[in-house]
Amino acid sequence: MVYQHTFLDGSPCSLPVGKVVCVGRNYAAHARELGNAVPETPILFLKPSTALVPLSPSFSVPQGRGECHHETEITVLIGKTLTNAGEAECRAAIVGVTLGLDLTLRDVQSVLKKNGHPWEVAKAFDGAAPLAPFMAPQAFGDLAGQHFSLTVNGEVRQQGNTADMITPVLALLQYISTIFTLQPGDVVMTGTPEGVAALHSGDVLELELGELRAVTTVG
Ligand code: ZN
């Protein structure tokens, strides 16, 4: 299925599907659980548009390549071009907010990290970024103090709050825009809190943020 950005309220989205900019280790407790140092500047990486797929009703994880972990992340949809942008410009450019999964082949990534190689094979494969439908950003203010969670098979696996981000969303967009121009239709995944773990076929996931309650199955 070809991915298109969608809105939870069913309103149309005419934006193209662009790149995915991700940030690593934006929550100190998650950096610690993987034995990583807490970075002084955001660690950025990209996924291509071909990584985007709808989160629901189901999504797939690669088989035979070791553990594939869920990383539950607040994800924003960009509606305006941002280059070296200021905070107000970044705030005005957010046209949607949702949750997404930064799927990560953890065993593959561990080998890549050990060898000092790029992470794309572990994080940028087809279907590596399942996204729920976007909500209008007005309900989220400046995205400070937003609670979100992931439940797997009825058990809470990840709980996060944007208040715990090392680099908050607007500062993150400002920083990203000094490196990569953000274009309409791009999305930014803002990092995962602790609790990442392997997914298995048949797992039932429930992701919650604001009025979003997305239920999906690992196919
Ligand atoms: Zn992530």
Coordinates of C-alpha atoms and ligand atoms in Angstrom, one line a residue:
M1 CA 0.0 0.0 0.0
V2 CA 1.3 3.5 -0.8
Y3 CA 1.6 5.6 2.3
Q4 CA -0.2 9.0 2.5
H5 CA -0.2 11.3 5.5
T6 CA -3.7 11.2 7.2
F7 CA -5.5 13.1 9.9
L8 CA -7.4 11.5 12.8
D9 CA -10.4 13.6 12.2
G10 CA -10.6 12.5 8.5
S11 CA -9.7 16.0 7.1
P12 CA -7.7 15.7 3.9
C13 CA -4.0 16.1 3.7
S14 CA -2.5 17.4 0.5
L15 CA 1.1 17.3 1.6
P16 CA 3.6 15.1 -0.2
V17 CA 5.3 12.3 1.7
G18 CA 8.8 13.4 2.4
K19 CA 11.8 12.3 4.5
V20 CA 11.8 11.3 8.1
V21 CA 14.3 13.0 10.4
C22 CA 14.9 11.1 13.7
V23 CA 16.8 11.9 16.9
G24 CA 18.7 9.4 19.0
R25 CA 19.0 9.5 22.7
N26 CA 16.6 12.4 23.5
Y27 CA 15.6 10.9 26.8
A28 CA 18.4 10.3 29.3
A29 CA 16.8 7.1 30.8
H30 CA 16.7 5.5 27.3
A31 CA 20.3 6.4 26.6
R32 CA 21.2 4.7 29.9
E33 CA 19.2 1.5 29.2
L34 CA 21.3 0.9 26.0
G35 CA 24.5 1.8 27.8
N36 CA 25.0 5.0 25.8
A37 CA 26.3 8.4 27.0
V38 CA 23.8 11.3 27.1
P39 CA 24.7 13.5 24.1
E40 CA 25.5 17.2 24.3
T41 CA 24.0 17.9 20.8
P42 CA 21.1 15.9 19.2
I43 CA 22.1 12.8 17.4
L44 CA 20.3 12.9 14.0
F45 CA 19.6 10.3 11.4
L46 CA 17.3 9.9 8.4
K47 CA 14.8 7.4 7.2
P48 CA 13.7 7.7 3.5
S49 CA 10.0 8.2 2.6
T50 CA 9.8 4.5 1.8
A51 CA 10.1 3.7 5.5
L52 CA 6.7 5.3 6.2
V53 CA 3.7 3.0 6.5
P54 CA 0.3 3.2 8.3
L55 CA 0.6 2.0 11.9
S56 CA -2.9 0.4 11.9
P57 CA -4.5 -2.0 11.4
S58 CA -1.2 -3.9 11.2
F59 CA 2.4 -3.6 10.2
S60 CA 5.3 -6.0 9.6
V61 CA 8.7 -6.4 11.1
P62 CA 11.7 -7.9 9.1
Q63 CA 12.1 -11.7 9.7
G64 CA 15.4 -13.5 10.2
R65 CA 17.5 -10.4 11.1
G66 CA 17.5 -10.6 14.9
E67 CA 15.4 -8.6 17.3
C68 CA 13.3 -5.7 16.0
H69 CA 12.5 -3.2 18.8
H70 CA 9.7 -0.7 19.2
E71 CA 10.7 2.9 19.9
T72 CA 7.5 4.9 20.6
E73 CA 8.0 8.5 19.6
I74 CA 6.1 11.8 19.4
T75 CA 6.1 12.6 15.7
V76 CA 5.4 15.9 14.0
L77 CA 4.3 16.7 10.5
I78 CA 6.0 19.7 8.9
G79 CA 3.9 22.0 6.7
K80 CA 6.3 24.8 5.8
T81 CA 9.9 25.0 4.6
L82 CA 12.4 25.5 7.5
T83 CA 16.0 26.5 7.0
N84 CA 17.9 28.0 9.9
A85 CA 14.5 28.7 11.5
G86 CA 13.6 30.5 14.7
E87 CA 11.3 29.1 17.4
A88 CA 8.2 30.9 16.3
E89 CA 8.7 29.8 12.7
C90 CA 9.2 26.2 13.8
R91 CA 6.0 26.3 16.0
A92 CA 4.0 27.7 13.0
A93 CA 5.4 24.9 10.7
I94 CA 4.0 22.0 12.7
V95 CA 0.7 21.0 11.1
G96 CA 0.2 17.6 12.8
V97 CA 1.2 15.6 15.9
T98 CA 1.0 11.9 16.4
L99 CA 2.9 8.8 17.6
G100 CA 5.1 6.7 15.5
L101 CA 7.4 3.7 15.9
D102 CA 11.0 4.1 15.1
L103 CA 11.5 0.4 14.3
T104 CA 15.0 -0.7 15.0
L105 CA 16.8 -4.0 14.2
R106 CA 18.7 -3.9 17.5
D107 CA 21.1 -6.8 16.9
V108 CA 22.0 -5.4 13.4
Q109 CA 22.4 -1.9 15.0
S110 CA 24.7 -3.3 17.7
V111 CA 27.1 -4.7 15.1
L112 CA 27.0 -1.5 13.1
K113 CA 27.7 0.6 16.2
K114 CA 30.6 -1.7 17.2
N115 CA 32.1 -1.3 13.8
G116 CA 31.5 2.4 13.6
H117 CA 29.2 2.0 10.6
P118 CA 26.1 4.0 9.7
W119 CA 22.7 2.8 11.1
E120 CA 20.5 2.9 8.0
V121 CA 20.4 -0.9 7.5
A122 CA 19.0 -1.2 11.0
K123 CA 16.6 1.7 11.0
A124 CA 15.8 2.9 7.5
F125 CA 14.4 -0.3 5.8
D126 CA 11.0 -0.4 4.1
G127 CA 8.3 -0.1 6.7
A128 CA 10.7 1.1 9.5
A129 CA 8.4 4.0 10.5
P130 CA 4.8 3.1 11.1
L131 CA 2.8 6.2 11.9
A132 CA -0.7 6.8 13.4
P133 CA -2.9 9.5 11.9
F134 CA -2.0 13.0 12.8
M135 CA -3.9 15.3 15.1
A136 CA -4.2 19.1 14.8
P137 CA -1.3 20.7 16.7
Q138 CA -3.4 23.3 18.5
A139 CA -4.3 20.8 21.2
F140 CA -0.6 20.3 22.1
G141 CA 0.5 23.9 22.6
D142 CA 4.3 24.0 22.4
L143 CA 4.4 20.2 23.1
A144 CA 5.8 20.6 26.6
G145 CA 4.4 18.2 29.2
Q146 CA 2.7 15.7 26.8
H147 CA 2.3 12.2 28.2
F148 CA 2.2 9.2 25.9
S149 CA 2.4 5.4 26.2
L150 CA 2.7 2.1 24.5
T151 CA 1.0 -1.0 25.8
V152 CA 2.0 -4.4 24.3
N153 CA -0.4 -7.4 24.9
G154 CA -2.1 -5.4 27.7
E155 CA 1.2 -4.6 29.5
V156 CA 2.5 -1.1 29.7
R157 CA 6.0 -1.1 28.0
Q158 CA 6.8 2.5 27.4
Q159 CA 5.6 5.7 29.0
G160 CA 7.0 9.1 28.1
N161 CA 6.6 12.7 28.8
T162 CA 7.9 15.4 26.5
A163 CA 9.0 17.3 29.7
D164 CA 11.8 14.7 30.0
M165 CA 13.3 15.4 26.5
I166 CA 16.9 16.4 26.5
T167 CA 16.2 18.7 23.6
P168 CA 12.5 19.9 23.5
V169 CA 10.5 19.7 20.2
L170 CA 10.8 23.3 19.1
A171 CA 14.6 23.5 19.9
L172 CA 15.0 20.2 18.1
L173 CA 13.3 21.6 14.9
Q174 CA 15.5 24.7 15.1
Y175 CA 18.6 22.6 15.3
I176 CA 17.6 20.2 12.6
S177 CA 16.8 23.1 10.3
T178 CA 20.5 24.2 10.5
I179 CA 21.5 20.9 9.1
F180 CA 18.7 19.7 6.8
T181 CA 16.1 21.9 5.3
L182 CA 12.7 20.6 6.5
Q183 CA 10.2 20.7 3.7
P184 CA 6.4 20.4 3.6
G185 CA 5.5 16.7 4.1
D186 CA 8.6 15.8 6.1
V187 CA 8.1 14.3 9.5
V188 CA 10.3 14.5 12.6
M189 CA 10.4 11.7 15.1
T190 CA 11.5 13.1 18.4
G191 CA 13.2 10.2 20.3
T192 CA 12.0 7.4 22.5
P193 CA 11.7 7.1 26.3
E194 CA 13.0 3.9 28.0
G195 CA 11.3 0.5 27.7
V196 CA 12.3 -0.5 24.2
A197 CA 12.0 -4.2 23.5
A198 CA 11.5 -6.8 20.8
L199 CA 8.3 -7.2 18.8
H200 CA 6.9 -10.5 17.8
S201 CA 4.3 -11.6 15.3
G202 CA 0.8 -11.4 16.8
D203 CA 1.7 -8.8 19.4
V204 CA -1.2 -6.3 19.9
L205 CA 0.0 -2.7 20.5
E206 CA -2.0 0.2 21.8
L207 CA -0.4 3.7 21.5
E208 CA -1.9 6.7 23.4
L209 CA -1.4 10.4 23.1
G210 CA -4.1 13.0 23.8
E211 CA -7.2 11.9 22.0
L212 CA -5.2 9.3 20.0
R213 CA -5.7 5.7 20.9
A214 CA -4.2 3.6 18.1
V215 CA -4.5 -0.2 18.2
T216 CA -2.5 -2.3 15.8
T217 CA -1.1 -5.8 15.4
V218 CA 2.3 -7.0 14.3
G219 CA 1.6 -9.0 11.1
Ligands
ZN1 ZN 14.3 6.3 18.0

